[in-house]
Coordinates of C-alpha atoms and ligand atoms in Angstrom, one line a residue:
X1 CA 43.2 56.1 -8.2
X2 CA 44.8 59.0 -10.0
X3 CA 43.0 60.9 -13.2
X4 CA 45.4 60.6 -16.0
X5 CA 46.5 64.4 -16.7
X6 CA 46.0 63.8 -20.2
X7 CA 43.7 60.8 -21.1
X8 CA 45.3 58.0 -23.3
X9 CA 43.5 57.1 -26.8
X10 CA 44.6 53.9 -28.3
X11 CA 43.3 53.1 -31.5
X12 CA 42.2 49.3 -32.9
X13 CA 42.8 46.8 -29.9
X14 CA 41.8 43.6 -29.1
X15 CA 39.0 43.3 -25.9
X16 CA 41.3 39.8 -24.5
X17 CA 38.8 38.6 -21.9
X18 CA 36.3 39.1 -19.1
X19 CA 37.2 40.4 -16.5
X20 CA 36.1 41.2 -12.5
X21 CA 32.6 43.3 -12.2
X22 CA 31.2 42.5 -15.4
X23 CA 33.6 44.4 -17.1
X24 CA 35.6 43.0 -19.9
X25 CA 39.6 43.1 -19.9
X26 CA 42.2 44.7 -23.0
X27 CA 46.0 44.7 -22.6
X28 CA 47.8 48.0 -23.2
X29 CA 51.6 47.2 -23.2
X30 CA 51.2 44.7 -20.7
X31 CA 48.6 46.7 -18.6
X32 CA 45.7 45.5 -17.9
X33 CA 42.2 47.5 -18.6
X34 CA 38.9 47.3 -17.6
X35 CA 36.4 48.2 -20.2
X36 CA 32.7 47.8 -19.5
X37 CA 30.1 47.2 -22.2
X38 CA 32.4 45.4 -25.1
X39 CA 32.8 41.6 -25.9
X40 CA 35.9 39.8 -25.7
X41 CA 36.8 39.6 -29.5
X42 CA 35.9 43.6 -30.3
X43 CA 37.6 45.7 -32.1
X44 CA 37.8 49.0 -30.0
X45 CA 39.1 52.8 -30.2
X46 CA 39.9 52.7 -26.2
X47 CA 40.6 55.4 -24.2
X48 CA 42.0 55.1 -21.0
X49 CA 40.9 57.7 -18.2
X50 CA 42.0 56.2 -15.0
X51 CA 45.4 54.4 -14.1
X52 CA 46.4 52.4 -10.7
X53 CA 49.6 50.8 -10.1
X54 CA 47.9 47.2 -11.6
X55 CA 45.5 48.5 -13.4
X56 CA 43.6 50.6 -15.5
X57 CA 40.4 52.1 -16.4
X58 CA 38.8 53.0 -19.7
X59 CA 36.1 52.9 -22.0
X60 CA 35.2 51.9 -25.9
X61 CA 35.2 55.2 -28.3
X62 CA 33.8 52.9 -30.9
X63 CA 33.3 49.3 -31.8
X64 CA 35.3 49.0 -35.0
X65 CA 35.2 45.4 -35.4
X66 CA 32.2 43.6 -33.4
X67 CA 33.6 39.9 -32.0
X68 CA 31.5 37.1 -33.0
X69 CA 30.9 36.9 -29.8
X70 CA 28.5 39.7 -30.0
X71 CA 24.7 39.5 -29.9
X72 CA 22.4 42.6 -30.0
X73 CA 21.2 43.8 -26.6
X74 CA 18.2 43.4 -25.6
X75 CA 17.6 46.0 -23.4
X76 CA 17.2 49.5 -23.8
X77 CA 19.2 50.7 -20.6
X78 CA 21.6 49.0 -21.7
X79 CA 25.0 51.1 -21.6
X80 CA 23.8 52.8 -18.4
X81 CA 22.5 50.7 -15.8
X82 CA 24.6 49.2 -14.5
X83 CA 23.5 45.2 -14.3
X84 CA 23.0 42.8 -16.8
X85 CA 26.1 43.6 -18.2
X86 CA 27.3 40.9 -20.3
X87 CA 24.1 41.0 -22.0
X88 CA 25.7 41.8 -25.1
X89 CA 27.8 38.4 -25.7
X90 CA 26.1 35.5 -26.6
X91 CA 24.6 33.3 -23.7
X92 CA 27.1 30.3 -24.6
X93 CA 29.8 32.4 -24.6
X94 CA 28.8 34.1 -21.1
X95 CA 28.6 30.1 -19.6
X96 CA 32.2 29.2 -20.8
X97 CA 33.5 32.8 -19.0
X98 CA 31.9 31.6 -16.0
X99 CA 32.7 28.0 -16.2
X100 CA 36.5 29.7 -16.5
X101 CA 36.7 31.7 -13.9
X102 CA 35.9 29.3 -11.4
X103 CA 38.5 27.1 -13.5
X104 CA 41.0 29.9 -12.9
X105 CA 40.6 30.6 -9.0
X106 CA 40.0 27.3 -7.9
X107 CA 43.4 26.6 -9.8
X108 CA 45.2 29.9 -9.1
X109 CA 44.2 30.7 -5.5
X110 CA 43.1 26.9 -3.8
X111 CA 45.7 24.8 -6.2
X112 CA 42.8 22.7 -6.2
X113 CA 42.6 19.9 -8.7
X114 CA 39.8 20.3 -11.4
X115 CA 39.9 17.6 -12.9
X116 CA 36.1 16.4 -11.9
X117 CA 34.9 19.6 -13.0
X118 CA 31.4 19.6 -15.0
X119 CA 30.3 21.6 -17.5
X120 CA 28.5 24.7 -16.0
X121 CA 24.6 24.3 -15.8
X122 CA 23.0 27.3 -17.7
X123 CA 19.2 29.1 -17.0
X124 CA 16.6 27.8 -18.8
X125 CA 15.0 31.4 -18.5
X126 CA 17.8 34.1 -19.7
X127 CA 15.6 37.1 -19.2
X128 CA 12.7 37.5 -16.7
X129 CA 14.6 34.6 -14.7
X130 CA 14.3 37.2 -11.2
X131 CA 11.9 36.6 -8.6
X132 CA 12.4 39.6 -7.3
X133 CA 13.6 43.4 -7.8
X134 CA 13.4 46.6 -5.6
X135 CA 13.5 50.2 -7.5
X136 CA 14.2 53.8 -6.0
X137 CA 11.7 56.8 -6.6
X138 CA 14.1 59.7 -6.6
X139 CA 13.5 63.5 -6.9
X140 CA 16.8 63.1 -9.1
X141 CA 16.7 62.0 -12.4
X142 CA 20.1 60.8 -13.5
X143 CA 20.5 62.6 -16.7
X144 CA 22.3 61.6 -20.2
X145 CA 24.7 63.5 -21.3
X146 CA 24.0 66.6 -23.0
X147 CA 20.4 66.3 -21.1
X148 CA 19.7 69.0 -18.2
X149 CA 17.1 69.3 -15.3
X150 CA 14.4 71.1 -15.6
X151 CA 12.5 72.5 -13.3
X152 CA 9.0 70.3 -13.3
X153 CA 10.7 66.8 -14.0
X154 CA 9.3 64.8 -11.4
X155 CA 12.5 62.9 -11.0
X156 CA 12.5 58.6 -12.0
X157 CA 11.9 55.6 -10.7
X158 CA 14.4 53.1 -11.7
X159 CA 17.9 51.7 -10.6
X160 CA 20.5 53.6 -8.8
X161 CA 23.4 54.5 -10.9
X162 CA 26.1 53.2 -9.7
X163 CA 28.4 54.9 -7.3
X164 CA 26.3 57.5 -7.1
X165 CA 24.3 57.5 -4.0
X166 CA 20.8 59.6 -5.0
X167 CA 20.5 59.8 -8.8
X168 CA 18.3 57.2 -10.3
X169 CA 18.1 56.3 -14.0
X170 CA 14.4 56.2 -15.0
X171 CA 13.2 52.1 -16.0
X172 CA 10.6 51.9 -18.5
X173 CA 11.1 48.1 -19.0
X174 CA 12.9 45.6 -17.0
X175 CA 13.9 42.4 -18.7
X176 CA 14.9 40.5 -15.6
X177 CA 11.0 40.0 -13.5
X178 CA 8.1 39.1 -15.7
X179 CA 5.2 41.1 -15.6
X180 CA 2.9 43.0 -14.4
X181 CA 6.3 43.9 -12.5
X182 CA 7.4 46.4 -15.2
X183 CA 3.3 47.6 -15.5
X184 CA 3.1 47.3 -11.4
X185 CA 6.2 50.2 -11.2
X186 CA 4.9 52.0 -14.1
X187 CA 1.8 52.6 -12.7
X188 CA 2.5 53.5 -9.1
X189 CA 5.0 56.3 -11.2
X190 CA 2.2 57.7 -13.5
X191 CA 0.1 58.0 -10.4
X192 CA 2.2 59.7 -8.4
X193 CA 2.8 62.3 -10.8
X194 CA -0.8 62.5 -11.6
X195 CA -1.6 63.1 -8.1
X196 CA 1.4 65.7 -7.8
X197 CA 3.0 63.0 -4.9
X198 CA 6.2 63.8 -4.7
X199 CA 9.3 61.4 -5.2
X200 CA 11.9 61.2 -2.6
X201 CA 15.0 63.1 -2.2
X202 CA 17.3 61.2 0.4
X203 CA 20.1 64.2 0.0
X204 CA 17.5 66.5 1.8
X205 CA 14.9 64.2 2.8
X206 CA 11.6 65.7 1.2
X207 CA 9.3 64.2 -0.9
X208 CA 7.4 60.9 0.0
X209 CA 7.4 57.8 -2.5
X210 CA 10.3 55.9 -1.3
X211 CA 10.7 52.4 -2.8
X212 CA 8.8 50.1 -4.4
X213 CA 9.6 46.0 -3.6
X214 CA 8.1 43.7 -5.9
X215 CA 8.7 39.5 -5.5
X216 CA 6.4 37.1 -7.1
X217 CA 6.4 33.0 -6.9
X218 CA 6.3 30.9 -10.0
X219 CA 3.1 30.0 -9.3
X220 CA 1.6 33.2 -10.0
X221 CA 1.6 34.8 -6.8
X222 CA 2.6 38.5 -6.2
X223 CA 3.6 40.5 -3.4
X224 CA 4.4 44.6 -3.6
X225 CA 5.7 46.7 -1.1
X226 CA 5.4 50.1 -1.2
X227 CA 7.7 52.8 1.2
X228 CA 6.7 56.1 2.0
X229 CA 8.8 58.9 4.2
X230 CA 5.8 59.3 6.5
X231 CA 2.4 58.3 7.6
X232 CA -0.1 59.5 5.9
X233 CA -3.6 57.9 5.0
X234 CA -5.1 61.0 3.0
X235 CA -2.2 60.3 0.2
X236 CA -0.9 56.7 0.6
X237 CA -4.4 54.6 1.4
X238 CA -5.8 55.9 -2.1
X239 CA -2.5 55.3 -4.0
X240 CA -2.8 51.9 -2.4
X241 CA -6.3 51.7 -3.6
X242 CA -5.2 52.5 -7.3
X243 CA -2.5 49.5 -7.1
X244 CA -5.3 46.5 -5.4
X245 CA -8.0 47.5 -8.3
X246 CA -5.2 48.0 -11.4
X247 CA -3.8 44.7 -10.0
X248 CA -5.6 42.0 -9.3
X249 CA -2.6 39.6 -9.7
X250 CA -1.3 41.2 -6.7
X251 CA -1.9 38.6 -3.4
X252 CA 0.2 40.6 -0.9
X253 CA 0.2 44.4 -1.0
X254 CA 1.7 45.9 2.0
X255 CA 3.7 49.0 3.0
X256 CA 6.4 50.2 5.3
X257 CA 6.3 54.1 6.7
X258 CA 10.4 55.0 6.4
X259 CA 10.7 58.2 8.4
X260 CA 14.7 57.4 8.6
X261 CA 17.5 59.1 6.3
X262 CA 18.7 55.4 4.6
X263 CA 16.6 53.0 2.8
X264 CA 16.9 49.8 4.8
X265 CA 13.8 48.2 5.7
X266 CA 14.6 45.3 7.9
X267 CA 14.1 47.4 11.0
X268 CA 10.8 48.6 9.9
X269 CA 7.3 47.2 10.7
X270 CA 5.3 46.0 7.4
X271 CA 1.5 46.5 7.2
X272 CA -0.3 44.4 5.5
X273 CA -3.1 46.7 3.4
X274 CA -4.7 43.8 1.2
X275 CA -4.3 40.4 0.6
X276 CA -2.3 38.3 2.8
X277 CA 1.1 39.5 4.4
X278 CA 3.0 36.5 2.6
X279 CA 3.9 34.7 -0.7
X280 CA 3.9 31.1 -0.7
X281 CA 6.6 29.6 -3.2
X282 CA 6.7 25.8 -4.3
X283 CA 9.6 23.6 -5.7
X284 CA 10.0 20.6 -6.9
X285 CA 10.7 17.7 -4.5
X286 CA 14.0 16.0 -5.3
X287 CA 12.9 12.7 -6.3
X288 CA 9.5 13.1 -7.0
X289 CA 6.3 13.8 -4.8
X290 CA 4.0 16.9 -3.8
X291 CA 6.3 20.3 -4.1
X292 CA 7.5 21.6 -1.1
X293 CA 6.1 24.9 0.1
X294 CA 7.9 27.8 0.8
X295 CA 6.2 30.9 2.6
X296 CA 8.2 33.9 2.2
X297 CA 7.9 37.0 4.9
X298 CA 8.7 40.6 2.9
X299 CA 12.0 40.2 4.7
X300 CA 12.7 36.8 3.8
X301 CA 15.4 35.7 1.6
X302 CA 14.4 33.2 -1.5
X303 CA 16.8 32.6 -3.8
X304 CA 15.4 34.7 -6.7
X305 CA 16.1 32.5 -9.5
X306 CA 13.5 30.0 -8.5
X307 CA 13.8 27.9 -11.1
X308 CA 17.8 27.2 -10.9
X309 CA 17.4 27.2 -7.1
X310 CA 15.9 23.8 -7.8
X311 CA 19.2 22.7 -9.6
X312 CA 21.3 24.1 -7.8
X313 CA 19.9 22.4 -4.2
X314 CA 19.4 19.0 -7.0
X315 CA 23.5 19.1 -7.7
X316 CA 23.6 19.6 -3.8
X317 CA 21.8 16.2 -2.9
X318 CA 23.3 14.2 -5.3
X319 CA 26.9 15.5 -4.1
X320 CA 25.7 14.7 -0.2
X321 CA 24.9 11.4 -1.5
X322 CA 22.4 10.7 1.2
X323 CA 21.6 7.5 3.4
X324 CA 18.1 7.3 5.7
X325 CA 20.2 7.2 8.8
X326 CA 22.5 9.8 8.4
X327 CA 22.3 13.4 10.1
X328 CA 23.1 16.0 7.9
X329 CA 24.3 19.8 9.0
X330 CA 23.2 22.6 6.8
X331 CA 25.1 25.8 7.2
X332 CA 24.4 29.0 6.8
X333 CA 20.9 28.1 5.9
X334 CA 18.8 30.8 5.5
X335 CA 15.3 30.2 5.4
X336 CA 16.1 26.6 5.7
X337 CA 15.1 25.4 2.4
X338 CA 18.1 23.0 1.5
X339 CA 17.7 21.6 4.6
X340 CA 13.9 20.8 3.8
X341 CA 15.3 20.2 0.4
X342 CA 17.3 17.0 1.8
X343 CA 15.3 16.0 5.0
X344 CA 13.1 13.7 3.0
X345 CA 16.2 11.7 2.3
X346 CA 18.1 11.5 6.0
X347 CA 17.5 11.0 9.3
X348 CA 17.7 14.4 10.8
X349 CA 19.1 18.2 8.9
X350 CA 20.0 20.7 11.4
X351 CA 20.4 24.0 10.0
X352 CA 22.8 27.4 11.3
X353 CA 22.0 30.7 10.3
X354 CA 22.2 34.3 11.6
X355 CA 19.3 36.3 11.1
X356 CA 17.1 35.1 13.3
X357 CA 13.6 36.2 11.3
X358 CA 14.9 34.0 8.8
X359 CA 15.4 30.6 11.6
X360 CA 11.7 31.7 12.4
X361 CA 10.8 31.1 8.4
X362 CA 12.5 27.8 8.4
X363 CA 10.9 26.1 11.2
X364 CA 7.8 27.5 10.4
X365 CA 8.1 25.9 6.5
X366 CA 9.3 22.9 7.8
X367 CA 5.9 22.6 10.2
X368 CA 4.2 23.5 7.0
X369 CA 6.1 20.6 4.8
X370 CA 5.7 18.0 7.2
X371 CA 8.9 17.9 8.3
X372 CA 9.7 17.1 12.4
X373 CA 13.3 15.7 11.9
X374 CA 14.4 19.7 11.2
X375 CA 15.9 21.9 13.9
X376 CA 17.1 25.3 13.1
X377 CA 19.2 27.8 15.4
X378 CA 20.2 31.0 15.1
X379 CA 23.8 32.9 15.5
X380 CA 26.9 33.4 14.1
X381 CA 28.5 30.1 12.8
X382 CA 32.2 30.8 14.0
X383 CA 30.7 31.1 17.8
X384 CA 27.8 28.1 17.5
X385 CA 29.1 25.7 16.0
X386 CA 31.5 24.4 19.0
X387 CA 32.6 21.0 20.3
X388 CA 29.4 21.6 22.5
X389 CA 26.9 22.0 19.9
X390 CA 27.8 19.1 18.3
X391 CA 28.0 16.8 21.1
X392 CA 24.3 17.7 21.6
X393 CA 22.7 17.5 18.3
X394 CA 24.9 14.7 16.7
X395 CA 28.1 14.9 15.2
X396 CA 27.1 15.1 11.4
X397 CA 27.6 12.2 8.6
X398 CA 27.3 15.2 6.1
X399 CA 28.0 18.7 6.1
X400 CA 25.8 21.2 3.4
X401 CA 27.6 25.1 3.7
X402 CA 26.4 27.8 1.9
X403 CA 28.3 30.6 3.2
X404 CA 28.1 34.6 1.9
X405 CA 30.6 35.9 -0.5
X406 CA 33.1 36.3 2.4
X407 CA 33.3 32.5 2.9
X408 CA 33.6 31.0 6.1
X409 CA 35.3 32.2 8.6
X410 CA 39.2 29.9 9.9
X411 CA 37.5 29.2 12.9
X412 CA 34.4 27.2 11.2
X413 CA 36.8 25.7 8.4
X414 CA 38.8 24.0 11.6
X415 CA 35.8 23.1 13.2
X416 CA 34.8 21.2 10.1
X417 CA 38.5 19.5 10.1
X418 CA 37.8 18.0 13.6
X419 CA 34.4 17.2 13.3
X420 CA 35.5 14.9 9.8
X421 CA 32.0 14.3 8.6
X422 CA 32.1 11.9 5.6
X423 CA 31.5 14.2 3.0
X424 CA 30.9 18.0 2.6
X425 CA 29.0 19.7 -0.2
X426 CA 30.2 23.5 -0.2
X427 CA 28.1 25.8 -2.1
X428 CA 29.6 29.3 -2.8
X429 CA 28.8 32.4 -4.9
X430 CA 32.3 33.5 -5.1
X431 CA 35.2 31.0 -6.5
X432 CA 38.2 33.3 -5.1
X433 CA 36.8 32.8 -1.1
X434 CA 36.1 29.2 -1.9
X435 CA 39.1 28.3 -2.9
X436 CA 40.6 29.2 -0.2
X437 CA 38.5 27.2 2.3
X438 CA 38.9 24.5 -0.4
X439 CA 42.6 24.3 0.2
X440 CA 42.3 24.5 4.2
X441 CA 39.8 21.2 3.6
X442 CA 42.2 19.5 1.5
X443 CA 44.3 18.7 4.8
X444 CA 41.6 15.9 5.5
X445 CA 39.1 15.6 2.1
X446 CA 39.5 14.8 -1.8
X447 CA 37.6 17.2 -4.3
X448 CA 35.3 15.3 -5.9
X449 CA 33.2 16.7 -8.6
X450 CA 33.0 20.5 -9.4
X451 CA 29.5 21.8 -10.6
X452 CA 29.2 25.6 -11.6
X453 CA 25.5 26.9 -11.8
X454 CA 24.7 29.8 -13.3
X455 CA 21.8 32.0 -11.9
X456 CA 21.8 35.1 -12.8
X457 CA 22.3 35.2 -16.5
X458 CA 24.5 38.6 -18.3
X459 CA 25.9 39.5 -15.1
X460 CA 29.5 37.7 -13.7
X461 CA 28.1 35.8 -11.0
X462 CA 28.2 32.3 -10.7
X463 CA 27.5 29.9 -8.3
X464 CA 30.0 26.4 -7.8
X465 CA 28.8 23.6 -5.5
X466 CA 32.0 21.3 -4.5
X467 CA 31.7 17.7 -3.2
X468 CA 34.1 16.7 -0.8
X469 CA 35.0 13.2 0.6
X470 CA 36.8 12.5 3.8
X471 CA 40.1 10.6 3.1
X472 CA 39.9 7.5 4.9
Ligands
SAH501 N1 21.5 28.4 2.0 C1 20.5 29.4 1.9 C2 21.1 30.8 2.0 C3 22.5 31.1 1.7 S1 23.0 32.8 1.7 C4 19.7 29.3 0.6 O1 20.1 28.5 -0.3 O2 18.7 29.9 0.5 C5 24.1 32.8 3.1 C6 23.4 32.9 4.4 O3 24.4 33.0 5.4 C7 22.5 34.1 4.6 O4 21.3 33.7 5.0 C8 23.2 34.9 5.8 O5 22.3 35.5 6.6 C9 24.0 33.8 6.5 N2 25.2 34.2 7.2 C10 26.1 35.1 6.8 N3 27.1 35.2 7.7 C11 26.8 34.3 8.8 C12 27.4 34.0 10.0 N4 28.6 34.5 10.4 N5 26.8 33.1 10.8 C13 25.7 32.5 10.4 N6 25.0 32.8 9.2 C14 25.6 33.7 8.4

């Protein structure tokens, strides 16, 4: 990416459309450039800092002409952090962006026909839809411009700025988890620096508030992790103290000692110091019936839009279109929950996934659901799901695959072309990979209907479930 020598200042253009990131798009002379923070429909003075052979970077001067598009944001970090980025354009218009691009790369990149695509399912809940959000305690305040450091500032708890790796921009008030999550962080902070406990600073590695974790369930429980650089009880057992009697919302308050220079936790040991070392999370059963229960580990993965989780997995069983007798494969299946999701409805769900803490989380729900037709195993799809595998557990009447952004990998796609189950639902958070695998299917299955699903609302994520049909 080369700096522009001198930067480029166009005055009174058009912001055309939304673009990749969350950042919107303006044409320059047939150059395309990505703007963040402005509404397609703005007037903008633009300048232009950054220039790559397809593209360019730049940002809005000033708004001279707002779009209609344009609602006022609610947030007051807005402009900085760096999520919830479309939060300035009105919800309906965020929906039809979304429904778009998956419009545009199923087209563009899978040729796939759209013709049976739905209208995008929107979030009830537009802010405080998150079940869960982790912030960074950092010696280093990022500062605003024009702002500098002086030499008693505590430093911020907050978000990372992005791309840059140890300066945190201070929260006050998050819109996307509902509260106590912005009083829980708020506390911890004003407590810390009340009790001279210094923040962390992962450049040089002093200091001793880490991170703070904090997922609740929407029915009312809450779990809070808090990691420290090292062990010690004098400091953290009365700062955990402070959070069990300021909180009694708080069902699961645990810790993690991080002695090591990055911030990952899954290698670290979790203590439980009140309450009980889990969250339990309930959703709907499709169809009717007691919820399902979900217990989630601190290193568990839940969807964290609960509430369009159930949707989503409700767009997923009606596409699979389930009879009692059939056996159903669920892949890449995390914590197991569509599989529990759908094995009310077949004969048997056997669910893939590789993190094998998470295979323990599924089996362990589906003992606690009531479910004994389940059976979860762990390892890398492209390796376990072989001719073998599926000559012992069944060749599958239905195929559920929820793959990461990446999509799956040519050797699963062919796999699922010889195994020709009757239908396949694909689930994907990224339209560009799944089209691809779409068009690899087509050799053998029909799209059926297309259903975008939008979870996390003001950022350009969206999630598209697929129903495929085996031609006969
Ligand atoms: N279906 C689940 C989770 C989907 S997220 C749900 O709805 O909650 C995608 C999952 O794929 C993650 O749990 C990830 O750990 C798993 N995964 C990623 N790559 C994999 C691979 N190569 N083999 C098996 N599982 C994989």
């Amino acid at each position: 990416m080369s700096r522009l020598k001198k930067e480029l200042i166009v005055s009174d253009v058009e912001v055309n459309d939304a673009g990749a990131e969350g950042n919107a798009i303006v044409r320059v002379d047939g150059m395309v450039v990505f703007v963040p923070y402005v509404v397609p429909g703005d007037i903008i003075d633009l300048k232009i800092y950054k220039k790559k052979k397809n593209y360019a970077e730049g940002i809005a001067l000033a708004v001279k002409q707002p779009s209609p598009l344009r609602v006022k944001e609610t947030c007051q970090h807005f402009g900085v952090c760096g999520g919830c980025k479309w939060q300035t354009m009105q919800y309906d218009a965020q929906l039809k962006y979304k429904q778009q691009q998956v419009r545009d790369n199923l087209e563009r990149l899978g040729h796939i026909d759209t013709s049976r695509m739905q209208n995008i399912c929107g979030s009830d809940n537009i802010f405080y839809y998150r079940n869960k959000l982790e912030f960074t305690f950092s010696s280093k305040r990022w500062l605003q411009s024009g702002e500098t450091r002086r030499d008693d500032d505590p430093g911020a708890v907050g978000f990372h700025v992005p791309a840059v790796f140890d300066k945190v921009l201070p929260i006050e008030h998050c819109a996307l988890q509902p509260e106590p999550s912005n009083r829980i962080r708020t506390s911890l902070r004003d407590y810390a620096i009340a009790h001279n406990i210094p923040f962390y600073d992962i450049r040089n590695h002093t200091g001793y508030l880490r991170n703070v974790v904090i997922r609740n369930t929407s029915t009312g429980e809450w779990m809070v992790i808090v990691i420290v650089a090292d062990d010690r009880p004098d400091v953290l057992t009365p700062m955990m103290e402070h959070l069990k009697n300021e909180f009694p919302e708080i069902t699961s308050l645990l810790y993690i000692i991080n002695t090591k220079f990055n911030d990952s936790y899954t290698d670290l040991d979790v203590v439980t110091y009140s309450g009980q070392g889990f969250i339990t999370e309930q959703m709907p059963r499709y169809g009717g019936g007691s919820p399902l229960h979900f217990k989630i580990n601190p290193k568990s993965f839940y969807q964290t839009n609960s509430a369009q989780a159930y949707k989503l997995y409700s767009f997923v069983a009606e596409f699979a279109d389930l009879k009692p007798t059939d056996t159903v494969y669920d892949l890449y299946t995390g914590t197991g929950t569509i599989a529990q999701f759908l094995a009310g409805m077949c004969h048997k769900v056997v669910g893939v996934e590789y993190v094998e803490e998470a295979i323990i989380d599924a089996r362990e729900n589906a003992h606690i659901n009531g479910f004994d037709n389940c059976t979860f195993y762990a390892g890398d799809m492209a390796k376990v799901l072989n001719d073998d595998f599926v000559s012992q557990n069944g060749s599958p009447d239905v195929v559920i695959t929820d793959p990461p952004r990446a999509g799956m990998h040519e050797k699963v796609v062919e796999q699922l072309l010889t195994i020709g189950a009757r239908r396949i639902v694909y689930v994907s958070c990224n339209p560009a990979t799944q089209a691809r695998d779409l068009a690899l299917l087509s050799q053998r299955y029909n799209i059926g209907r297309i259903q975008p699903v939008d979870m996390f609302p003001h950022t350009q994520h969206v999630e598209n479930v697929v129903e495929l049909t085996l031609r006969s």
